Amino acid sequence: MSISDPSAAQTPLLDDTIDGCLDYKGRPVRRSSSGCWISASFIIVVEIAERFAYYGISSNLITYLTGPLGESTATAAAQVNAWNGAASLLPLLGAFIADSFLGRYRTIILASLVYILGLGLLALSATLGSISSSGGQNADDIALSSSLQFQVILFFSSLYLVAFAQGGHKPCVQAFGADQFDTQDPEECKAKSSFFNWWYFGMCAGTLTTLSILNYIQDNLSWVLGFAIPGIVMAVGLVVFLLGTMTYRYSVKGDEESPIVTVGRVFILAVRNRKTSYSAIAAEEEARGILATESSKQFKFLNKALLAPDGSKEQGEVCSIREVEEAKAVIRLAPIWATSLIYAIAFAQSSTFFTKQGATMDRSTAMMGFEIPAASLQSFISLSVVLFIPIYDRIFVPLARALTGKQAGITLLQRIGSGMVISTISLVIAAVVEMRRLKIAEEYGLLDKPNVMVPMSVWWLVPQYALYGLADVFTMVGLQEFFYDQMPNELRSVGLALYLSIFGVGSFLSSFLISAIENLTSGDGRDSWFANNLNRAHLDYFFLLLAVLSAVGLTLYVCCTKYYIYARWGRTF
């Protein structure tokens, strides 16, 4: 499939062809028969399948680690955060491979195949656990120990194989979906704004399904089946994605230099020209007819890349104005990226301590003998997103647009900040609920009875989960669109990978924070904040600490947004 043959772009174009895009045969692509919502629908389906598979593992991973694998609560939480961190950082590698070598379409297919392999091996590792546990009391202890060791090695190898696959899948699928909309067409540009909202809607629909079904299967029926079903769903998603091949728009990719190398050269030349006077730069800007704008004045040291190190102007020795602006766009994202990390640390708790919190509470329902799986409580995050995104897209945006005159209603930076505020409120509520849970445990004499249910309904946790979902609608979706739009077209997979890396680094920071607090608060016979007996632990202190850190992060974020200049190739915000 020659989707990257630049010569095909020189074929005489029809009236409704789209510049810079080809069809699956390498021909100029027609607007009327490609892209938009038809193509995006196939791509959204494979994303729903991927989210179903990913959350089929991550949402209940802490239960598997503390159950069949026998790890402590703090160790298991740190393991979950480390894996989530790796899964969110590897997209940087996947995006580089896609943007520089394979292209998004091929990377999605390859990553999906590796994903299916990893899920299959996970199911196999759970099978080994089932065989070991059925060995009986007369089984050889050494053989059981060796079997368990092999199971653990296979499990974590498979787990990180899934993380590696997600690294190629996650940044490319969303970027490829957004590529199906032409920003030069007013109607498609408007539809693309809605695409990010409905994309996240589809993601959460897949997550809601897995939390409603798979967690029950894993807790009550079989971990083998609980790991095998995501693999089957992922295979179906890949088939659906391939069915849309003939409708997709593929970005033209010629033999030009890698955009990452181009941006890197700007920084290298700027450093090599660090002794060049700004008067020489001003003269060069005047000679090139560069108008003094906010963008040209910001990070002015990068303008030194407009001159060759030796003062010559030989071809290839200097950077163009656009290349310098692209480098500035990348560096402008750094403060926003850094100040969003606290939000990512808070986000990591929903699949770890929130789940362990709910496992100690009354989870009974009106149905006799049925208890809500603790991990399924995360479905309230997805349910909140599924319910609010249509309200946001169809009611809030039009009303805000009428008031502000902005296409998206509010700016992306305002949207991101709004979610940070809601997240901080959610953490405060989580701390208050935990204080009440501990008080009830004390009143009923359950402080030293961790296996006895605390007589407090699990529904008390719904507000903190629901607010997490509401925060996601603002911050998560806002970050996705922001890091896509504010990167040059050739680097948009990298932009989405940078967005994902926020949550990768945030998960690692969460893991480090948990380990540090565990070491500081344990010892000398004391119970740590994360003691295995949660009735003696202090998750409330941890949630309050995160709320304070979130407030500090929000303050720094607001300060950074005051100096942010939107990239010229983005939409009007």
mmCIF file of N, CA, C and O in Angstrom, residues 192-273:
data_model
loop_
_atom_site.group_PDB
_atom_site.id
_atom_site.type_symbol
_atom_site.label_atom_id
_atom_site.label_comp_id
_atom_site.label_asym_id
_atom_site.label_seq_id
_atom_site.Cartn_x
_atom_site.Cartn_y
_atom_site.Cartn_z
ATOM 1 N N LYS A 192 -14.073 18.451 13.905
ATOM 2 C CA LYS A 192 -12.874 17.935 14.564
ATOM 3 C C LYS A 192 -12.844 18.303 16.036
ATOM 4 O O LYS A 192 -12.394 17.528 16.880
ATOM 5 N N SER A 193 -13.360 19.492 16.378
ATOM 6 C CA SER A 193 -13.439 19.893 17.774
ATOM 7 C C SER A 193 -14.350 18.946 18.544
ATOM 8 O O SER A 193 -14.054 18.534 19.667
ATOM 9 N N SER A 194 -15.483 18.571 17.918
ATOM 10 C CA SER A 194 -16.399 17.619 18.550
ATOM 11 C C SER A 194 -15.795 16.224 18.603
ATOM 12 O O SER A 194 -16.116 15.432 19.492
ATOM 13 N N PHE A 195 -14.920 15.918 17.629
ATOM 14 C CA PHE A 195 -14.309 14.588 17.580
ATOM 15 C C PHE A 195 -13.610 14.256 18.885
ATOM 16 O O PHE A 195 -13.748 13.146 19.405
ATOM 17 N N PHE A 196 -12.863 15.188 19.461
ATOM 18 C CA PHE A 196 -12.136 14.915 20.691
ATOM 19 C C PHE A 196 -13.089 14.623 21.847
ATOM 20 O O PHE A 196 -12.798 13.793 22.715
ATOM 21 N N ASN A 197 -14.247 15.318 21.864
ATOM 22 C CA ASN A 197 -15.231 15.045 22.902
ATOM 23 C C ASN A 197 -15.823 13.648 22.749
ATOM 24 O O ASN A 197 -15.910 12.871 23.704
ATOM 25 N N TRP A 198 -16.255 13.330 21.509
ATOM 26 C CA TRP A 198 -16.884 12.030 21.281
ATOM 27 C C TRP A 198 -15.879 10.902 21.299
ATOM 28 O O TRP A 198 -16.220 9.746 21.572
ATOM 29 N N TRP A 199 -14.631 11.203 21.018
ATOM 30 C CA TRP A 199 -13.556 10.213 21.158
ATOM 31 C C TRP A 199 -13.461 9.772 22.609
ATOM 32 O O TRP A 199 -13.424 8.581 22.910
ATOM 33 N N TYR A 200 -13.443 10.737 23.498
ATOM 34 C CA TYR A 200 -13.333 10.391 24.917
ATOM 35 C C TYR A 200 -14.608 9.709 25.397
ATOM 36 O O TYR A 200 -14.580 8.846 26.280
ATOM 37 N N PHE A 201 -15.744 10.083 24.822
ATOM 38 C CA PHE A 201 -17.007 9.422 25.119
ATOM 39 C C PHE A 201 -16.902 7.932 24.787
ATOM 40 O O PHE A 201 -17.296 7.067 25.579
ATOM 41 N N GLY A 202 -16.374 7.624 23.593
ATOM 42 C CA GLY A 202 -16.208 6.235 23.191
ATOM 43 C C GLY A 202 -15.245 5.484 24.086
ATOM 44 O O GLY A 202 -15.480 4.323 24.459
ATOM 45 N N MET A 203 -14.148 6.144 24.460
ATOM 46 C CA MET A 203 -13.183 5.541 25.366
ATOM 47 C C MET A 203 -13.845 5.132 26.678
ATOM 48 O O MET A 203 -13.657 4.026 27.186
ATOM 49 N N CYS A 204 -14.628 6.057 27.222
ATOM 50 C CA CYS A 204 -15.250 5.801 28.525
ATOM 51 C C CYS A 204 -16.384 4.789 28.411
ATOM 52 O O CYS A 204 -16.676 4.082 29.377
ATOM 53 N N ALA A 205 -17.023 4.719 27.244
ATOM 54 C CA ALA A 205 -18.036 3.688 27.035
ATOM 55 C C ALA A 205 -17.386 2.303 27.104
ATOM 56 O O ALA A 205 -17.919 1.371 27.717
ATOM 57 N N GLY A 206 -16.207 2.170 26.477
ATOM 58 C CA GLY A 206 -15.467 0.912 26.550
ATOM 59 C C GLY A 206 -15.019 0.604 27.957
ATOM 60 O O GLY A 206 -15.098 -0.539 28.429
ATOM 61 N N THR A 207 -14.561 1.646 28.668
ATOM 62 C CA THR A 207 -14.121 1.477 30.051
ATOM 63 C C THR A 207 -15.292 1.068 30.940
ATOM 64 O O THR A 207 -15.160 0.183 31.799
ATOM 65 N N LEU A 208 -16.439 1.713 30.749
ATOM 66 C CA LEU A 208 -17.628 1.407 31.549
ATOM 67 C C LEU A 208 -18.046 -0.048 31.366
ATOM 68 O O LEU A 208 -18.415 -0.742 32.329
ATOM 69 N N THR A 209 -17.950 -0.525 30.127
ATOM 70 C CA THR A 209 -18.314 -1.918 29.843
ATOM 71 C C THR A 209 -17.385 -2.886 30.556
ATOM 72 O O THR A 209 -17.830 -3.863 31.180
ATOM 73 N N THR A 210 -16.100 -2.620 30.479
ATOM 74 C CA THR A 210 -15.143 -3.543 31.105
ATOM 75 C C THR A 210 -15.265 -3.530 32.621
ATOM 76 O O THR A 210 -15.147 -4.563 33.282
ATOM 77 N N LEU A 211 -15.530 -2.347 33.206
ATOM 78 C CA LEU A 211 -15.664 -2.267 34.656
ATOM 79 C C LEU A 211 -16.933 -2.956 35.135
ATOM 80 O O LEU A 211 -16.993 -3.462 36.257
ATOM 81 N N SER A 212 -17.954 -2.962 34.285
ATOM 82 C CA SER A 212 -19.224 -3.571 34.663
ATOM 83 C C SER A 212 -19.196 -5.089 34.533
ATOM 84 O O SER A 212 -19.877 -5.795 35.277
ATOM 85 N N ILE A 213 -18.408 -5.590 33.590
ATOM 86 C CA ILE A 213 -18.434 -7.026 33.279
ATOM 87 C C ILE A 213 -17.172 -7.750 33.758
ATOM 88 O O ILE A 213 -17.238 -8.711 34.525
ATOM 89 N N LEU A 214 -16.014 -7.260 33.289
ATOM 90 C CA LEU A 214 -14.777 -8.006 33.533
ATOM 91 C C LEU A 214 -14.410 -8.092 35.009
ATOM 92 O O LEU A 214 -13.914 -9.126 35.468
ATOM 93 N N ASN A 215 -14.611 -7.011 35.768
ATOM 94 C CA ASN A 215 -14.230 -7.045 37.177
ATOM 95 C C ASN A 215 -15.020 -8.109 37.940
ATOM 96 O O ASN A 215 -14.482 -8.787 38.827
ATOM 97 N N TYR A 216 -16.284 -8.275 37.583
ATOM 98 C CA TYR A 216 -17.090 -9.325 38.229
ATOM 99 C C TYR A 216 -16.553 -10.706 37.849
ATOM 100 O O TYR A 216 -16.428 -11.594 38.702
ATOM 101 N N ILE A 217 -16.223 -10.885 36.583
ATOM 102 C CA ILE A 217 -15.689 -12.174 36.126
ATOM 103 C C ILE A 217 -14.379 -12.493 36.836
ATOM 104 O O ILE A 217 -14.152 -13.626 37.298
ATOM 105 N N GLN A 218 -13.503 -11.490 36.960
ATOM 106 C CA GLN A 218 -12.198 -11.708 37.589
ATOM 107 C C GLN A 218 -12.333 -12.010 39.075
ATOM 108 O O GLN A 218 -11.625 -12.875 39.608
ATOM 109 N N ASP A 219 -13.232 -11.319 39.760
ATOM 110 C CA ASP A 219 -13.381 -11.503 41.202
ATOM 111 C C ASP A 219 -14.145 -12.766 41.575
ATOM 112 O O ASP A 219 -13.906 -13.356 42.631
ATOM 113 N N ASN A 220 -15.077 -13.166 40.712
ATOM 114 C CA ASN A 220 -16.001 -14.240 41.102
ATOM 115 C C ASN A 220 -15.911 -15.502 40.260
ATOM 116 O O ASN A 220 -16.331 -16.564 40.720
ATOM 117 N N LEU A 221 -15.402 -15.415 39.035
ATOM 118 C CA LEU A 221 -15.371 -16.588 38.172
ATOM 119 C C LEU A 221 -13.947 -17.073 37.901
ATOM 120 O O LEU A 221 -13.536 -18.110 38.392
ATOM 121 N N SER A 222 -13.181 -16.301 37.109
ATOM 122 C CA SER A 222 -11.861 -16.797 36.700
ATOM 123 C C SER A 222 -10.983 -15.650 36.220
ATOM 124 O O SER A 222 -11.413 -14.838 35.394
ATOM 125 N N TRP A 223 -9.757 -15.593 36.724
ATOM 126 C CA TRP A 223 -8.791 -14.610 36.229
ATOM 127 C C TRP A 223 -8.345 -14.976 34.812
ATOM 128 O O TRP A 223 -8.024 -14.092 34.013
ATOM 129 N N VAL A 224 -8.316 -16.255 34.506
ATOM 130 C CA VAL A 224 -7.931 -16.686 33.157
ATOM 131 C C VAL A 224 -8.906 -16.109 32.139
ATOM 132 O O VAL A 224 -8.515 -15.504 31.134
ATOM 133 N N LEU A 225 -10.190 -16.278 32.414
ATOM 134 C CA LEU A 225 -11.226 -15.750 31.529
ATOM 135 C C LEU A 225 -11.191 -14.222 31.528
ATOM 136 O O LEU A 225 -11.383 -13.580 30.481
ATOM 137 N N GLY A 226 -10.906 -13.643 32.695
ATOM 138 C CA GLY A 226 -10.854 -12.187 32.812
ATOM 139 C C GLY A 226 -9.739 -11.554 32.006
ATOM 140 O O GLY A 226 -9.832 -10.383 31.607
ATOM 141 N N PHE A 227 -8.658 -12.304 31.750
ATOM 142 C CA PHE A 227 -7.561 -11.807 30.917
ATOM 143 C C PHE A 227 -7.725 -12.213 29.450
ATOM 144 O O PHE A 227 -7.213 -11.541 28.551
ATOM 145 N N ALA A 228 -8.437 -13.321 29.198
ATOM 146 C CA ALA A 228 -8.601 -13.806 27.822
ATOM 147 C C ALA A 228 -9.614 -12.973 27.041
ATOM 148 O O ALA A 228 -9.415 -12.699 25.847
ATOM 149 N N ILE A 229 -10.694 -12.548 27.702
ATOM 150 C CA ILE A 229 -11.735 -11.778 27.021
ATOM 151 C C ILE A 229 -11.190 -10.483 26.414
ATOM 152 O O ILE A 229 -11.516 -10.153 25.264
ATOM 153 N N PRO A 230 -10.352 -9.703 27.128
ATOM 154 C CA PRO A 230 -9.786 -8.497 26.504
ATOM 155 C C PRO A 230 -9.006 -8.799 25.226
ATOM 156 O O PRO A 230 -9.039 -8.006 24.274
ATOM 157 N N GLY A 231 -8.300 -9.939 25.191
ATOM 158 C CA GLY A 231 -7.564 -10.308 23.986
ATOM 159 C C GLY A 231 -8.487 -10.552 22.810
ATOM 160 O O GLY A 231 -8.202 -10.142 21.668
ATOM 161 N N ILE A 232 -9.615 -11.202 23.075
ATOM 162 C CA ILE A 232 -10.596 -11.472 22.014
ATOM 163 C C ILE A 232 -11.199 -10.163 21.509
ATOM 164 O O ILE A 232 -11.334 -9.941 20.297
ATOM 165 N N VAL A 233 -11.555 -9.278 22.449
ATOM 166 C CA VAL A 233 -12.140 -7.980 22.077
ATOM 167 C C VAL A 233 -11.144 -7.159 21.267
ATOM 168 O O VAL A 233 -11.506 -6.512 20.278
ATOM 169 N N MET A 234 -9.868 -7.216 21.644
ATOM 170 C CA MET A 234 -8.845 -6.466 20.925
ATOM 171 C C MET A 234 -8.698 -6.992 19.495
ATOM 172 O O MET A 234 -8.505 -6.213 18.546
ATOM 173 N N ALA A 235 -8.795 -8.305 19.314
ATOM 174 C CA ALA A 235 -8.705 -8.892 17.974
ATOM 175 C C ALA A 235 -9.880 -8.441 17.107
ATOM 176 O O ALA A 235 -9.709 -8.117 15.921
ATOM 177 N N VAL A 236 -11.069 -8.382 17.691
ATOM 178 C CA VAL A 236 -12.248 -7.915 16.950
ATOM 179 C C VAL A 236 -12.074 -6.450 16.556
ATOM 180 O O VAL A 236 -12.399 -6.037 15.438
ATOM 181 N N GLY A 237 -11.543 -5.648 17.483
ATOM 182 C CA GLY A 237 -11.314 -4.232 17.195
ATOM 183 C C GLY A 237 -10.354 -4.031 16.033
ATOM 184 O O GLY A 237 -10.552 -3.148 15.194
ATOM 185 N N LEU A 238 -9.302 -4.857 15.966
ATOM 186 C CA LEU A 238 -8.341 -4.763 14.871
ATOM 187 C C LEU A 238 -9.014 -5.087 13.531
ATOM 188 O O LEU A 238 -8.753 -4.416 12.521
ATOM 189 N N VAL A 239 -9.877 -6.096 13.520
ATOM 190 C CA VAL A 239 -10.594 -6.451 12.291
ATOM 191 C C VAL A 239 -11.461 -5.290 11.819
ATOM 192 O O VAL A 239 -11.480 -4.949 10.628
ATOM 193 N N VAL A 240 -12.177 -4.655 12.747
ATOM 194 C CA VAL A 240 -13.023 -3.504 12.396
ATOM 195 C C VAL A 240 -12.175 -2.369 11.839
ATOM 196 O O VAL A 240 -12.539 -1.726 10.849
ATOM 197 N N PHE A 241 -11.019 -2.124 12.456
ATOM 198 C CA PHE A 241 -10.126 -1.070 11.982
ATOM 199 C C PHE A 241 -9.685 -1.331 10.550
ATOM 200 O O PHE A 241 -9.656 -0.429 9.709
ATOM 201 N N LEU A 242 -9.340 -2.571 10.243
ATOM 202 C CA LEU A 242 -8.902 -2.929 8.893
ATOM 203 C C LEU A 242 -10.031 -2.782 7.872
ATOM 204 O O LEU A 242 -9.781 -2.475 6.702
ATOM 205 N N LEU A 243 -11.268 -2.958 8.309
ATOM 206 C CA LEU A 243 -12.409 -2.806 7.401
ATOM 207 C C LEU A 243 -12.548 -1.376 6.883
ATOM 208 O O LEU A 243 -13.117 -1.142 5.817
ATOM 209 N N GLY A 244 -12.022 -0.421 7.627
ATOM 210 C CA GLY A 244 -12.123 0.980 7.213
ATOM 211 C C GLY A 244 -10.972 1.450 6.351
ATOM 212 O O GLY A 244 -10.914 2.641 5.991
ATOM 213 N N THR A 245 -10.058 0.563 5.993
ATOM 214 C CA THR A 245 -8.845 0.932 5.256
ATOM 215 C C THR A 245 -9.128 1.768 4.008
ATOM 216 O O THR A 245 -8.447 2.762 3.742
ATOM 217 N N MET A 246 -10.138 1.387 3.239
ATOM 218 C CA MET A 246 -10.408 2.068 1.968
ATOM 219 C C MET A 246 -11.023 3.453 2.150
ATOM 220 O O MET A 246 -11.075 4.233 1.202
ATOM 221 N N THR A 247 -11.475 3.786 3.346
ATOM 222 C CA THR A 247 -12.110 5.097 3.574
ATOM 223 C C THR A 247 -11.162 6.111 4.200
ATOM 224 O O THR A 247 -11.485 7.301 4.251
ATOM 225 N N TYR A 248 -9.996 5.668 4.682
ATOM 226 C CA TYR A 248 -9.120 6.559 5.438
ATOM 227 C C TYR A 248 -8.388 7.561 4.557
ATOM 228 O O TYR A 248 -8.127 7.310 3.373
ATOM 229 N N ARG A 249 -8.028 8.681 5.181
ATOM 230 C CA ARG A 249 -7.129 9.655 4.575
ATOM 231 C C ARG A 249 -5.753 9.469 5.195
ATOM 232 O O ARG A 249 -5.610 9.482 6.411
ATOM 233 N N TYR A 250 -4.755 9.303 4.343
ATOM 234 C CA TYR A 250 -3.390 9.075 4.815
ATOM 235 C C TYR A 250 -2.545 10.308 4.504
ATOM 236 O O TYR A 250 -2.501 10.764 3.364
ATOM 237 N N SER A 251 -1.874 10.822 5.521
ATOM 238 C CA SER A 251 -1.028 11.994 5.325
ATOM 239 C C SER A 251 0.146 11.649 4.424
ATOM 240 O O SER A 251 0.750 10.576 4.552
ATOM 241 N N VAL A 252 0.464 12.557 3.496
ATOM 242 C CA VAL A 252 1.595 12.344 2.592
ATOM 243 C C VAL A 252 2.882 12.456 3.379
ATOM 244 O O VAL A 252 3.104 13.418 4.102
ATOM 245 N N LYS A 253 3.723 11.458 3.213
ATOM 246 C CA LYS A 253 5.029 11.479 3.878
ATOM 247 C C LYS A 253 6.089 11.174 2.851
ATOM 248 O O LYS A 253 6.174 10.061 2.346
ATOM 249 N N GLY A 254 6.892 12.145 2.534
ATOM 250 C CA GLY A 254 7.944 11.953 1.551
ATOM 251 C C GLY A 254 9.262 11.584 2.190
ATOM 252 O O GLY A 254 9.311 11.001 3.263
ATOM 253 N N ASP A 255 10.346 11.965 1.546
ATOM 254 C CA ASP A 255 11.674 11.640 2.051
ATOM 255 C C ASP A 255 12.282 12.787 2.851
ATOM 256 O O ASP A 255 13.489 12.838 3.059
ATOM 257 N N GLU A 256 11.420 13.717 3.276
ATOM 258 C CA GLU A 256 11.940 14.874 3.998
ATOM 259 C C GLU A 256 12.499 14.457 5.359
ATOM 260 O O GLU A 256 12.214 13.387 5.867
ATOM 261 N N GLU A 257 13.277 15.331 5.933
ATOM 262 C CA GLU A 257 13.938 15.059 7.201
ATOM 263 C C GLU A 257 12.910 14.872 8.305
ATOM 264 O O GLU A 257 11.844 15.468 8.295
ATOM 265 N N SER A 258 13.239 14.029 9.264
ATOM 266 C CA SER A 258 12.351 13.793 10.395
ATOM 267 C C SER A 258 12.066 15.117 11.105
ATOM 268 O O SER A 258 12.976 15.904 11.378
ATOM 269 N N PRO A 259 10.791 15.385 11.426
ATOM 270 C CA PRO A 259 10.458 16.642 12.103
ATOM 271 C C PRO A 259 11.127 16.766 13.465
ATOM 272 O O PRO A 259 11.428 17.868 13.913
ATOM 273 N N ILE A 260 11.365 15.634 14.129
ATOM 274 C CA ILE A 260 12.043 15.681 15.426
ATOM 275 C C ILE A 260 13.485 16.159 15.233
ATOM 276 O O ILE A 260 14.004 16.950 16.022
ATOM 277 N N VAL A 261 14.132 15.675 14.158
ATOM 278 C CA VAL A 261 15.498 16.116 13.852
ATOM 279 C C VAL A 261 15.511 17.606 13.518
ATOM 280 O O VAL A 261 16.410 18.343 13.937
ATOM 281 N N THR A 262 14.488 18.052 12.777
ATOM 282 C CA THR A 262 14.410 19.463 12.388
ATOM 283 C C THR A 262 14.314 20.363 13.604
ATOM 284 O O THR A 262 15.026 21.368 13.720
ATOM 285 N N VAL A 263 13.430 20.008 14.534
ATOM 286 C CA VAL A 263 13.271 20.798 15.755
ATOM 287 C C VAL A 263 14.554 20.755 16.573
ATOM 288 O O VAL A 263 15.000 21.767 17.130
ATOM 289 N N GLY A 264 15.164 19.574 16.644
ATOM 290 C CA GLY A 264 16.411 19.453 17.394
ATOM 291 C C GLY A 264 17.515 20.325 16.828
ATOM 292 O O GLY A 264 18.326 20.900 17.570
ATOM 293 N N ARG A 265 17.551 20.459 15.469
ATOM 294 C CA ARG A 265 18.585 21.284 14.851
ATOM 295 C C ARG A 265 18.437 22.751 15.235
ATOM 296 O O ARG A 265 19.425 23.470 15.371
ATOM 297 N N VAL A 266 17.194 23.201 15.438
ATOM 298 C CA VAL A 266 16.979 24.594 15.855
ATOM 299 C C VAL A 266 17.660 24.849 17.191
ATOM 300 O O VAL A 266 18.373 25.857 17.365
ATOM 301 N N PHE A 267 17.478 23.934 18.128
ATOM 302 C CA PHE A 267 18.093 24.109 19.450
ATOM 303 C C PHE A 267 19.618 24.036 19.358
ATOM 304 O O PHE A 267 20.331 24.801 20.010
ATOM 305 N N ILE A 268 20.121 23.115 18.525
ATOM 306 C CA ILE A 268 21.573 22.970 18.388
ATOM 307 C C ILE A 268 22.193 24.236 17.791
ATOM 308 O O ILE A 268 23.200 24.755 18.290
ATOM 309 N N LEU A 269 21.595 24.759 16.716
ATOM 310 C CA LEU A 269 22.118 25.971 16.095
ATOM 311 C C LEU A 269 22.022 27.175 17.029
ATOM 312 O O LEU A 269 22.906 28.033 17.056
ATOM 313 N N ALA A 270 20.941 27.241 17.801
ATOM 314 C CA ALA A 270 20.784 28.351 18.738
ATOM 315 C C ALA A 270 21.887 28.322 19.796
ATOM 316 O O ALA A 270 22.431 29.367 20.168
ATOM 317 N N VAL A 271 22.228 27.117 20.260
ATOM 318 C CA VAL A 271 23.301 26.984 21.256
ATOM 319 C C VAL A 271 24.649 27.327 20.629
ATOM 320 O O VAL A 271 25.476 28.031 21.232
ATOM 321 N N ARG A 272 24.888 26.856 19.396
ATOM 322 C CA ARG A 272 26.159 27.140 18.727
ATOM 323 C C ARG A 272 26.311 28.626 18.432
ATOM 324 O O ARG A 272 27.429 29.157 18.375
ATOM 325 N N ASN A 273 25.184 29.316 18.272
ATOM 326 C CA ASN A 273 25.213 30.757 17.994
ATOM 327 C C ASN A 273 24.982 31.600 19.246
ATOM 328 O O ASN A 273 24.619 32.768 19.156
#
